[in-house]
Short mmCIF file of C-alpha atoms and ligand atoms in Angstrom, two decimals:
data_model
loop_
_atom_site.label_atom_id
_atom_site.label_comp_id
_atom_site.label_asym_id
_atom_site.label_seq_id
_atom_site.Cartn_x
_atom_site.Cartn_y
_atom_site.Cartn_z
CA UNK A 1 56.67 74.02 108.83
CA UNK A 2 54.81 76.29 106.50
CA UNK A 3 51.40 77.71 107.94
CA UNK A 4 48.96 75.79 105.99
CA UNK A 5 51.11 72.57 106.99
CA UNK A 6 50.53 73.52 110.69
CA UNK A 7 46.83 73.63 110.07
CA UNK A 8 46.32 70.61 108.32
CA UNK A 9 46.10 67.05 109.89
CA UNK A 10 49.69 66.27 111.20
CA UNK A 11 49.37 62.80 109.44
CA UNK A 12 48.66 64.31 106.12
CA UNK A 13 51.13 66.94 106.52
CA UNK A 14 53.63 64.39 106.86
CA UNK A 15 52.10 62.29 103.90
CA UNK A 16 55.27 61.76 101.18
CA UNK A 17 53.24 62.48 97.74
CA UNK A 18 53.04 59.22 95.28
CA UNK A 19 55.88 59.89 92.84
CA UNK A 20 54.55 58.99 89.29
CA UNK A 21 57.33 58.10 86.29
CA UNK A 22 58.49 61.08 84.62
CA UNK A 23 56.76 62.37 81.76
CA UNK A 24 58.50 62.30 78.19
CA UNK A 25 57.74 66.07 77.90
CA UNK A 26 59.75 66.93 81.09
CA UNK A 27 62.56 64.95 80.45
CA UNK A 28 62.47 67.12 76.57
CA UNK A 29 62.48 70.23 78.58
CA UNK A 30 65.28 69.26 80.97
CA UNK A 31 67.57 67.73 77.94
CA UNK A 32 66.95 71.20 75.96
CA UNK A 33 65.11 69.23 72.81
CA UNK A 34 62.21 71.02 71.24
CA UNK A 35 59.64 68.10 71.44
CA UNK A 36 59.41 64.24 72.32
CA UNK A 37 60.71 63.06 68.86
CA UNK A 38 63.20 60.33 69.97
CA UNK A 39 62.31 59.37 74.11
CA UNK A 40 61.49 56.27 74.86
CA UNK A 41 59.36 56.24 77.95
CA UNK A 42 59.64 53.37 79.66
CA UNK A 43 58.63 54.19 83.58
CA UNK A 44 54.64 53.91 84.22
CA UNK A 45 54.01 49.88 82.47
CA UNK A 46 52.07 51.57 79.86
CA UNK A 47 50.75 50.14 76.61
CA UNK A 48 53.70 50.43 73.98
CA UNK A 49 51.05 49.77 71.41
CA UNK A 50 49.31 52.68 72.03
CA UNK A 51 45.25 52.69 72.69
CA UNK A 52 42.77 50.04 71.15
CA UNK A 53 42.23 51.48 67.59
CA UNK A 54 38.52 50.79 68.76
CA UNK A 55 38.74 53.02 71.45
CA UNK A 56 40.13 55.58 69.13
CA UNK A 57 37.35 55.45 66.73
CA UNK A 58 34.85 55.44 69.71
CA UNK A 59 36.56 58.48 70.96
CA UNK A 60 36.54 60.34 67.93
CA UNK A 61 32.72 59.77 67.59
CA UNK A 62 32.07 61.02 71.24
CA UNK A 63 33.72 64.43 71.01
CA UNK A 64 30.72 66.43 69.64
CA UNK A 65 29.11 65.72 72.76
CA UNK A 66 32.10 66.65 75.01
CA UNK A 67 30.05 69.68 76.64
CA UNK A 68 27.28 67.16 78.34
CA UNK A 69 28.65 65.78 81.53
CA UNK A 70 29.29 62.15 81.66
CA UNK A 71 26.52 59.15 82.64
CA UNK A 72 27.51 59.59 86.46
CA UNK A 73 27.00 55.54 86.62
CA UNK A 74 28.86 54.75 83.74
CA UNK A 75 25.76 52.66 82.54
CA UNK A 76 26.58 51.25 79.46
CA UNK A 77 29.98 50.26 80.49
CA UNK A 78 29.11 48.71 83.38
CA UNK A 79 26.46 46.79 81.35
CA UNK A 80 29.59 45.84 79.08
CA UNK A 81 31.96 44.97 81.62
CA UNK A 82 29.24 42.60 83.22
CA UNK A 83 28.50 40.89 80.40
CA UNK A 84 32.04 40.45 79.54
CA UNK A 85 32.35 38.69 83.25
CA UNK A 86 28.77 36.90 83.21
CA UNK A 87 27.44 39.14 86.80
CA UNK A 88 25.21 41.71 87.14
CA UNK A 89 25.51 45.17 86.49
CA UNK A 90 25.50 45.81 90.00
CA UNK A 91 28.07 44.04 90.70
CA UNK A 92 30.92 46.59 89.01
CA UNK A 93 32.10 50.29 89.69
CA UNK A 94 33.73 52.44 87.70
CA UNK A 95 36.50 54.87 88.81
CA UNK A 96 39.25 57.52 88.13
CA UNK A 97 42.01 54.39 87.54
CA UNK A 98 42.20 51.66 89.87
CA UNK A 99 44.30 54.28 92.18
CA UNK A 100 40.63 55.58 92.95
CA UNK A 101 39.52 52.62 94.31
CA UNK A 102 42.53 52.11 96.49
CA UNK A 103 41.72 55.70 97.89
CA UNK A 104 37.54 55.12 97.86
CA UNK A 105 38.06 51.43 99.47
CA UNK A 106 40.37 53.00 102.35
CA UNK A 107 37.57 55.81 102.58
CA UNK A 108 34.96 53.20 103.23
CA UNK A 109 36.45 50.68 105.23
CA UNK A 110 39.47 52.62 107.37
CA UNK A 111 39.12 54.48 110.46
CA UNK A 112 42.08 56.02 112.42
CA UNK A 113 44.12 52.94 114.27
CA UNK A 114 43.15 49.95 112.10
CA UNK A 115 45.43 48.30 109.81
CA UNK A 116 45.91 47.63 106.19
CA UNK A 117 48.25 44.48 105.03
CA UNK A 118 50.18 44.22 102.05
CA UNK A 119 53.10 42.54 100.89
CA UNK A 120 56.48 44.09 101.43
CA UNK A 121 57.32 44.58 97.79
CA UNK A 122 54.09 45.55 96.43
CA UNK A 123 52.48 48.91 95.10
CA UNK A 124 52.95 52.10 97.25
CA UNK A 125 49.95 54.15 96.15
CA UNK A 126 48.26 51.27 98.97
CA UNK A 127 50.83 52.19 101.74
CA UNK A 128 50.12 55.82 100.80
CA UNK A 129 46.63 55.29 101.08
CA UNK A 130 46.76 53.82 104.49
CA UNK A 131 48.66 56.91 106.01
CA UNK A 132 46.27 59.20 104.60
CA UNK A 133 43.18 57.92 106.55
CA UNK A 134 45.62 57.85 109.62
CA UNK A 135 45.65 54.14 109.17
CA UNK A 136 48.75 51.93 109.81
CA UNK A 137 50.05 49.49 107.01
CA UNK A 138 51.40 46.02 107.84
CA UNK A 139 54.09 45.35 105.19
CA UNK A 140 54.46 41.13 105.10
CA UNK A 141 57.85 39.49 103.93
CA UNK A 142 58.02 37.96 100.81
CA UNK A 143 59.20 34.89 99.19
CA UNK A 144 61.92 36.48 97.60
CA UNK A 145 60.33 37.98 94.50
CA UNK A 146 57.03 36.86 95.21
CA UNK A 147 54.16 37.45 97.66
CA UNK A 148 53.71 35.01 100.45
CA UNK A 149 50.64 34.16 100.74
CA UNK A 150 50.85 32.49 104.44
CA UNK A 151 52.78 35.71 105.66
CA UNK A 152 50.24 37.95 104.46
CA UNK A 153 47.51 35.52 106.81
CA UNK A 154 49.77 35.71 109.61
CA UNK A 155 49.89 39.44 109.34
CA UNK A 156 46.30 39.90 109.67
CA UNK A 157 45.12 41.32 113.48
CA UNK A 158 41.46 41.76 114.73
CA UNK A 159 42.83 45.26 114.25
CA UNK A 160 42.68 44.62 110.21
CA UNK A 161 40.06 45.96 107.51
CA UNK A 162 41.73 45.40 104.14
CA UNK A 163 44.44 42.72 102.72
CA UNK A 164 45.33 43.64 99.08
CA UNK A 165 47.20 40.56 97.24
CA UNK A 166 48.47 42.66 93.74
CA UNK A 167 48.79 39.78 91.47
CA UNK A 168 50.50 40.57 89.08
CA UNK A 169 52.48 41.74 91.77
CA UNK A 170 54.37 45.18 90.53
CA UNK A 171 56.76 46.28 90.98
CA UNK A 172 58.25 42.54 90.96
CA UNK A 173 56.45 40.99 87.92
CA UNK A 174 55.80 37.98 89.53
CA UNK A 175 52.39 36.31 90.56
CA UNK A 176 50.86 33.36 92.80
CA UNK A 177 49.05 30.71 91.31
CA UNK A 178 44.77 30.10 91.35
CA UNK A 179 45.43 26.78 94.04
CA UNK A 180 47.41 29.61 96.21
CA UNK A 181 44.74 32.54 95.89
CA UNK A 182 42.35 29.53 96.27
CA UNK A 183 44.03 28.45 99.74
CA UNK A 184 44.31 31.94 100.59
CA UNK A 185 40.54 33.12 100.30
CA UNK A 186 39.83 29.80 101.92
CA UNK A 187 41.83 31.30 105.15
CA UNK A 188 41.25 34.54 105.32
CA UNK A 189 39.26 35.65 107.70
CA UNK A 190 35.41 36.97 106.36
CA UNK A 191 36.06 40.22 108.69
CA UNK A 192 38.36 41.64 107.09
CA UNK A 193 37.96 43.03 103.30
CA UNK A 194 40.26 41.31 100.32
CA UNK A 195 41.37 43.24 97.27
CA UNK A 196 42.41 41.38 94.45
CA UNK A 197 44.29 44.09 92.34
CA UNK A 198 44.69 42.68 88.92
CA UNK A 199 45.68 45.81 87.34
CA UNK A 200 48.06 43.60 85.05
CA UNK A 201 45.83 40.34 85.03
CA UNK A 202 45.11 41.07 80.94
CA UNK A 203 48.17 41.19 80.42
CA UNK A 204 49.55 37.35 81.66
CA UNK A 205 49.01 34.49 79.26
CA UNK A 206 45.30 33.58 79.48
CA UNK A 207 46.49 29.72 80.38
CA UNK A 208 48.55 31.22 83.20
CA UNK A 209 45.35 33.95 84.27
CA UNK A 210 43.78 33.37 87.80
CA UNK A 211 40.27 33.69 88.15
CA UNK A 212 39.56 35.70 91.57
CA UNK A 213 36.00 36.59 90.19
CA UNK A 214 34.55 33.11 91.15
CA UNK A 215 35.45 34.00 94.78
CA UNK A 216 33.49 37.33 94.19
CA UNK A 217 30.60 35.45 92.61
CA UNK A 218 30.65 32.85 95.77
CA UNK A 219 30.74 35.61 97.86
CA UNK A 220 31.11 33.64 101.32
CA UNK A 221 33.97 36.25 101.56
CA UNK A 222 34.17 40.34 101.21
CA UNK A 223 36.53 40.07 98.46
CA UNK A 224 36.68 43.28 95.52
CA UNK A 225 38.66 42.51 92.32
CA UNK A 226 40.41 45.68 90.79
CA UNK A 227 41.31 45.94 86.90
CA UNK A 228 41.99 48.61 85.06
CA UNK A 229 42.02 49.91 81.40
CA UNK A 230 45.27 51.65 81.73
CA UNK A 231 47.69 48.62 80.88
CA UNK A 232 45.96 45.97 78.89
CA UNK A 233 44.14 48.36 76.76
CA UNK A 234 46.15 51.29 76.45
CA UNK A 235 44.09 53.54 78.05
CA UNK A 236 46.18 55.24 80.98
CA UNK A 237 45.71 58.85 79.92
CA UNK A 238 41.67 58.68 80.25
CA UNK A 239 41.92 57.09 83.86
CA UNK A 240 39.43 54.67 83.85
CA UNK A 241 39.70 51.18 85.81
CA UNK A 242 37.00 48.84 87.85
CA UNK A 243 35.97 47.16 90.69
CA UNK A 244 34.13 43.96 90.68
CA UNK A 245 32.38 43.00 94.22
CA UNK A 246 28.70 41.62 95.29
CA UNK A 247 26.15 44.90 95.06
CA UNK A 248 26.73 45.47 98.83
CA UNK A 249 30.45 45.79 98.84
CA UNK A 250 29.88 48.11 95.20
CA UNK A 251 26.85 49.87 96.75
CA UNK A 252 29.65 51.03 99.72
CA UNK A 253 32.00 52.45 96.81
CA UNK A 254 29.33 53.94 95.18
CA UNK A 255 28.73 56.27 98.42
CA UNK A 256 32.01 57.35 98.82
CA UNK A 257 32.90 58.46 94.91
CA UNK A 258 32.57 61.56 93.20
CA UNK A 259 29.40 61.71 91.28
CA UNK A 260 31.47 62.14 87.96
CA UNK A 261 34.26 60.37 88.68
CA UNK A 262 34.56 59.03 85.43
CA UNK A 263 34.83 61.19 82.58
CA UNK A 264 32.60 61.17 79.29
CA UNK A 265 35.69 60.62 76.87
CA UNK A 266 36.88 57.63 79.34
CA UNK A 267 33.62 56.04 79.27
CA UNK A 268 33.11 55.70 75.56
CA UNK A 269 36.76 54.75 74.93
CA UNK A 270 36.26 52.43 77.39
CA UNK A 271 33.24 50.25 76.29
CA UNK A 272 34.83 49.85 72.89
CA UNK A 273 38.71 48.83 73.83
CA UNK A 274 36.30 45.70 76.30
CA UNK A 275 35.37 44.46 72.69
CA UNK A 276 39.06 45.07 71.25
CA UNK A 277 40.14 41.20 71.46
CA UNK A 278 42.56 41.40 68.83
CA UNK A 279 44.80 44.47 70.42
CA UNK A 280 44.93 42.71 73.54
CA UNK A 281 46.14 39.94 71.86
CA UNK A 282 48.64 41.99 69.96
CA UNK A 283 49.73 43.84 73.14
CA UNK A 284 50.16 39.97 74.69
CA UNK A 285 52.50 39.54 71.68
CA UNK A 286 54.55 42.01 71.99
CA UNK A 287 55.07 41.66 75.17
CA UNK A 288 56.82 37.89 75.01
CA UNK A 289 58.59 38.56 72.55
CA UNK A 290 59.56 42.15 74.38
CA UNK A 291 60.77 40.40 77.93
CA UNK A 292 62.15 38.07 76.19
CA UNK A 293 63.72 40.42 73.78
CA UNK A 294 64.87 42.30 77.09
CA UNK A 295 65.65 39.53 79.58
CA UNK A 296 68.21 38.04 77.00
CA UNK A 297 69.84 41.83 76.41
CA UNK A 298 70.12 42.36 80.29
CA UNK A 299 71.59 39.04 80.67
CA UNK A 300 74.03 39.54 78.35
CA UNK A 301 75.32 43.20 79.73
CA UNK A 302 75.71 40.97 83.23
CA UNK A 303 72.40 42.16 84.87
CA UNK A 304 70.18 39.89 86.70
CA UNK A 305 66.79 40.31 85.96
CA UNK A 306 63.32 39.20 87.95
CA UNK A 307 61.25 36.83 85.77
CA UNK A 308 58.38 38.46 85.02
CA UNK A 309 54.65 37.90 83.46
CA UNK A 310 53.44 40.80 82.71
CA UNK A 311 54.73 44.66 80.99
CA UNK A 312 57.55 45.62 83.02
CA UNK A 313 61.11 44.04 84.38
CA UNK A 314 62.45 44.79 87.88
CA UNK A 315 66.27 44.49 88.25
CA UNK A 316 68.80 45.22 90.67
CA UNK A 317 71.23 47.87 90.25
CA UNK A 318 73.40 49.16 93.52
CA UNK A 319 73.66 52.88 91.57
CA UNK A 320 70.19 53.04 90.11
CA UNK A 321 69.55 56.56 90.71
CA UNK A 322 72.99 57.11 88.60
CA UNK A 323 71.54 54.70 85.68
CA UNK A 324 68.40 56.28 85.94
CA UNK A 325 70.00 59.59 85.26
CA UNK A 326 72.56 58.03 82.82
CA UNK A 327 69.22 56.53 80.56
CA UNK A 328 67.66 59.88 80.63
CA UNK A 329 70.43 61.61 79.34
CA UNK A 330 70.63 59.19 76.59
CA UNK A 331 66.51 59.68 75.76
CA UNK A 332 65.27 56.70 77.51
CA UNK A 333 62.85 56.97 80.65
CA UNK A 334 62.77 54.70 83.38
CA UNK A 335 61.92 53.88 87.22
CA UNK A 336 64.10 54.37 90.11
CA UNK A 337 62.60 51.84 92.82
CA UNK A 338 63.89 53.74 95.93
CA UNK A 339 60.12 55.62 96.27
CA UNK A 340 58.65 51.11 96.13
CA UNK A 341 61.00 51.10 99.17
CA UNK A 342 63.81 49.67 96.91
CA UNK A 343 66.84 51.96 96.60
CA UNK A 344 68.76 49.19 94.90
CA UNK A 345 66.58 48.40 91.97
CA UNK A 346 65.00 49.90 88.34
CA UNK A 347 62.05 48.86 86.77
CA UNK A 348 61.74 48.89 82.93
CA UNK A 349 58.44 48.79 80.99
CA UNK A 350 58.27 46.42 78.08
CA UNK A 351 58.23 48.48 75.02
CA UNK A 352 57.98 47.62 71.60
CA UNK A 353 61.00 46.01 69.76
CA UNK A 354 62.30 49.17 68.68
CA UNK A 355 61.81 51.07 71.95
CA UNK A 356 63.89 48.02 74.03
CA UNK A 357 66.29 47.65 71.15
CA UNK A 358 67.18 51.79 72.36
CA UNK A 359 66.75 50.88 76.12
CA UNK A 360 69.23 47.83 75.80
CA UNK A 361 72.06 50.05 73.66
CA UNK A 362 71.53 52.95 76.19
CA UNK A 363 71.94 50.62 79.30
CA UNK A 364 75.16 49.32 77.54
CA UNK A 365 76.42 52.74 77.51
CA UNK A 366 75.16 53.84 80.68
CA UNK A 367 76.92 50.68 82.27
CA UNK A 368 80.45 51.32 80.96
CA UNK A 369 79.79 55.51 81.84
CA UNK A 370 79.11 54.34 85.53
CA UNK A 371 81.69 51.64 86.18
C1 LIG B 401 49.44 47.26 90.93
C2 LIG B 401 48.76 48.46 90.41
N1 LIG B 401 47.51 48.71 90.78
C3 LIG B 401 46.85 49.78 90.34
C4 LIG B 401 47.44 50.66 89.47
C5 LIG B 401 46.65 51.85 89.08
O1 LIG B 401 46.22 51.82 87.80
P1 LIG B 401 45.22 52.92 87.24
O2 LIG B 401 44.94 53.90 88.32
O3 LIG B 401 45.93 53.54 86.11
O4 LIG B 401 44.01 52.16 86.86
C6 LIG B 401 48.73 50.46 89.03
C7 LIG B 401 49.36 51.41 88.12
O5 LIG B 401 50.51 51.45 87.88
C8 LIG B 401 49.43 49.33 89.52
O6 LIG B 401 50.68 49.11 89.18
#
């Protein structure tokens, strides 16, 4: 154990860092190729259509001012973002990603020995966030696939302080219904605090979107809806996502955030991709005709993939560290699920039609180079 590691707090000296998807830049390095010309990255459910040309514009027009720090409460976004959702501006929070708000909700509502519940299957940067505030995390079976809803109730203790339903669940694809998040914020009980992380909501077809914001707006229940602007609207490099929650529950988050968590760039970006309707409906576009596109290709080289809604397609592969390593080699990037707790499965991010066209002919190499 190295000397700062014996110094530090045992449980965060024994914390496993998140493990992000590779980036395209250190897969050119390790394949010897001058630049990026040619990978497809297909590991972090990003926006294959590339920011909101809106946003680009906006951030064009916002670099003169670059050496002013940011609005520290992101005013004119948050003014944007509650129009956009009909509350007040004191009802949303900006912050570094949705991955901040995991951290900053833990920060307010955690203290050593309570619990956190999630579904078994669900997004780790939660788990991780649990052990770091020397918290323990309750991991609930599934439905197969799919988050049950009743076994994530059953799994709450008087010992609990957050439940976080990730609907659009990743890294499975699949989502519950409004009548079950309905039933479920019905049950739950008002002590402990619900998180509603919709980091993919955008994404589903609006017919098939659930609406957790009317439970916010009711607010008989602590309940804090998460988005982000990394998937929908292309935005994952600035790091910008949101909570929505009555002032109280915002006021908390507010405490326990960096004054400037959110950076100038971000901001302005930000405010105009809310207002970019028609990208988002592009990026919806793309992405049926991408899982379809990629369901159909899978099927067809014998794989059985998960149904999903949203921007990326889980599937199981007994060697995936091997296909993982095979795809790489042949320029395409993607997710190894054994860090999700699921050594036996990839994940691929939609792309567009020419980026899964390379995926699908590299995975039908990869497959005949590993039998
Ligand atoms: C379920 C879920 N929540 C939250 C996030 C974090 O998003 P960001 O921090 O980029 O807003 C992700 C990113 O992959 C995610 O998959």
């Amino acid at each position: 154990m190295s000397r700062f590691a014996r110094l530090a707090n045992p449980w965060i000296a024994l914390q496993k860092p998140y493990q992000p998807g590779r980036p395209i830049e250190e897969v050119a390095r390790e394949l010897g190729l001058g630049d990026v010309a040619g990978i497809v990255k297909l590991a972090s459910n990003e926006n294959a259509l590339g920011p909101s040309p809106k946003a680009m514009e906006a951030m064009r027009a916002a670099i003169p001012h670059m050496h002013l720090y940011p609005d520290g409460g992101s005013f004119y976004l948050r003014q944007a973002i509650a129009k956009k959702y009909g509350v007040s501006d004191d009802m949303t929070m900006l912050g570094c990603g949705c991955n901040e708000h995991a951290v900053l909700l833990a920060h307010a509502f955690m203290d050593k020995g309570d619990e956190m519940v999630v579904s078994e299957r669900s997004f780790v940067v939660y788990k991780l966030v649990a052990s770091l505030y020397h918290c323990k995390c309750v991991e609930a079976p599934m439905r197969g696939m799919t988050h049950d809803l009743d076994a994530l109730l059953a799994a709450i203790t008087p010992k609990t302080k957050i439940v976080v339903v990730g609907n659009p669940n990743n890294p499975t694809g699949t989502m519950v219904d409004q009548a079950a998040v309905d039933r479920f914020v019905e049950q739950v009980p008002a002590s402990v605090v619900t998180v509603f992380d919709e980091a993919y909501m955008e994404l589903v077809e609006p017919r098939d979107q659930v609406d957790t914001l009317r439970h916010v707006k009711a607010a008989k229940k602590p309940i804090v809806t998460l988005r982000t602007f990394s998937k929908a609207y292309g935005l994952a490099g600035l790091r910008v996502g949101y909570a929505l929650a009555q002032p109280d529950g915002i006021d908390l988050l507010n405490k326990v955030r960096q004054a400037f968590n959110v950076n100038a760039m971000a901001q302005a970006a930000a405010v105009a991709a809310l207002d970019d309707d028609a990208h988002l409906e592009a990026t919806r576009k793309m992405l049926r005709d991408g899982r379809k596109q990629l369901m159909d290709g899978m099927r067809k080289l014998g794989l059985d993939p998960v149904e999903s809604v949203t921007n990326f397609i889980l599937f199981p592969f007994k060697k995936a560290a091997g296909l993982t390593a095979a795809l790489t080699k042949r320029k395409v990037i993607v997710r190894p699920m054994a860090g999700f707790g699921l050594p036996d499965y990839v994940r691929v991010s939609v792309g567009t039609a020419k980026e899964n066209a390379q995926f699908l002919h590299a995975l039908s190499e990869a497959l005949i180079e590993l039998k």
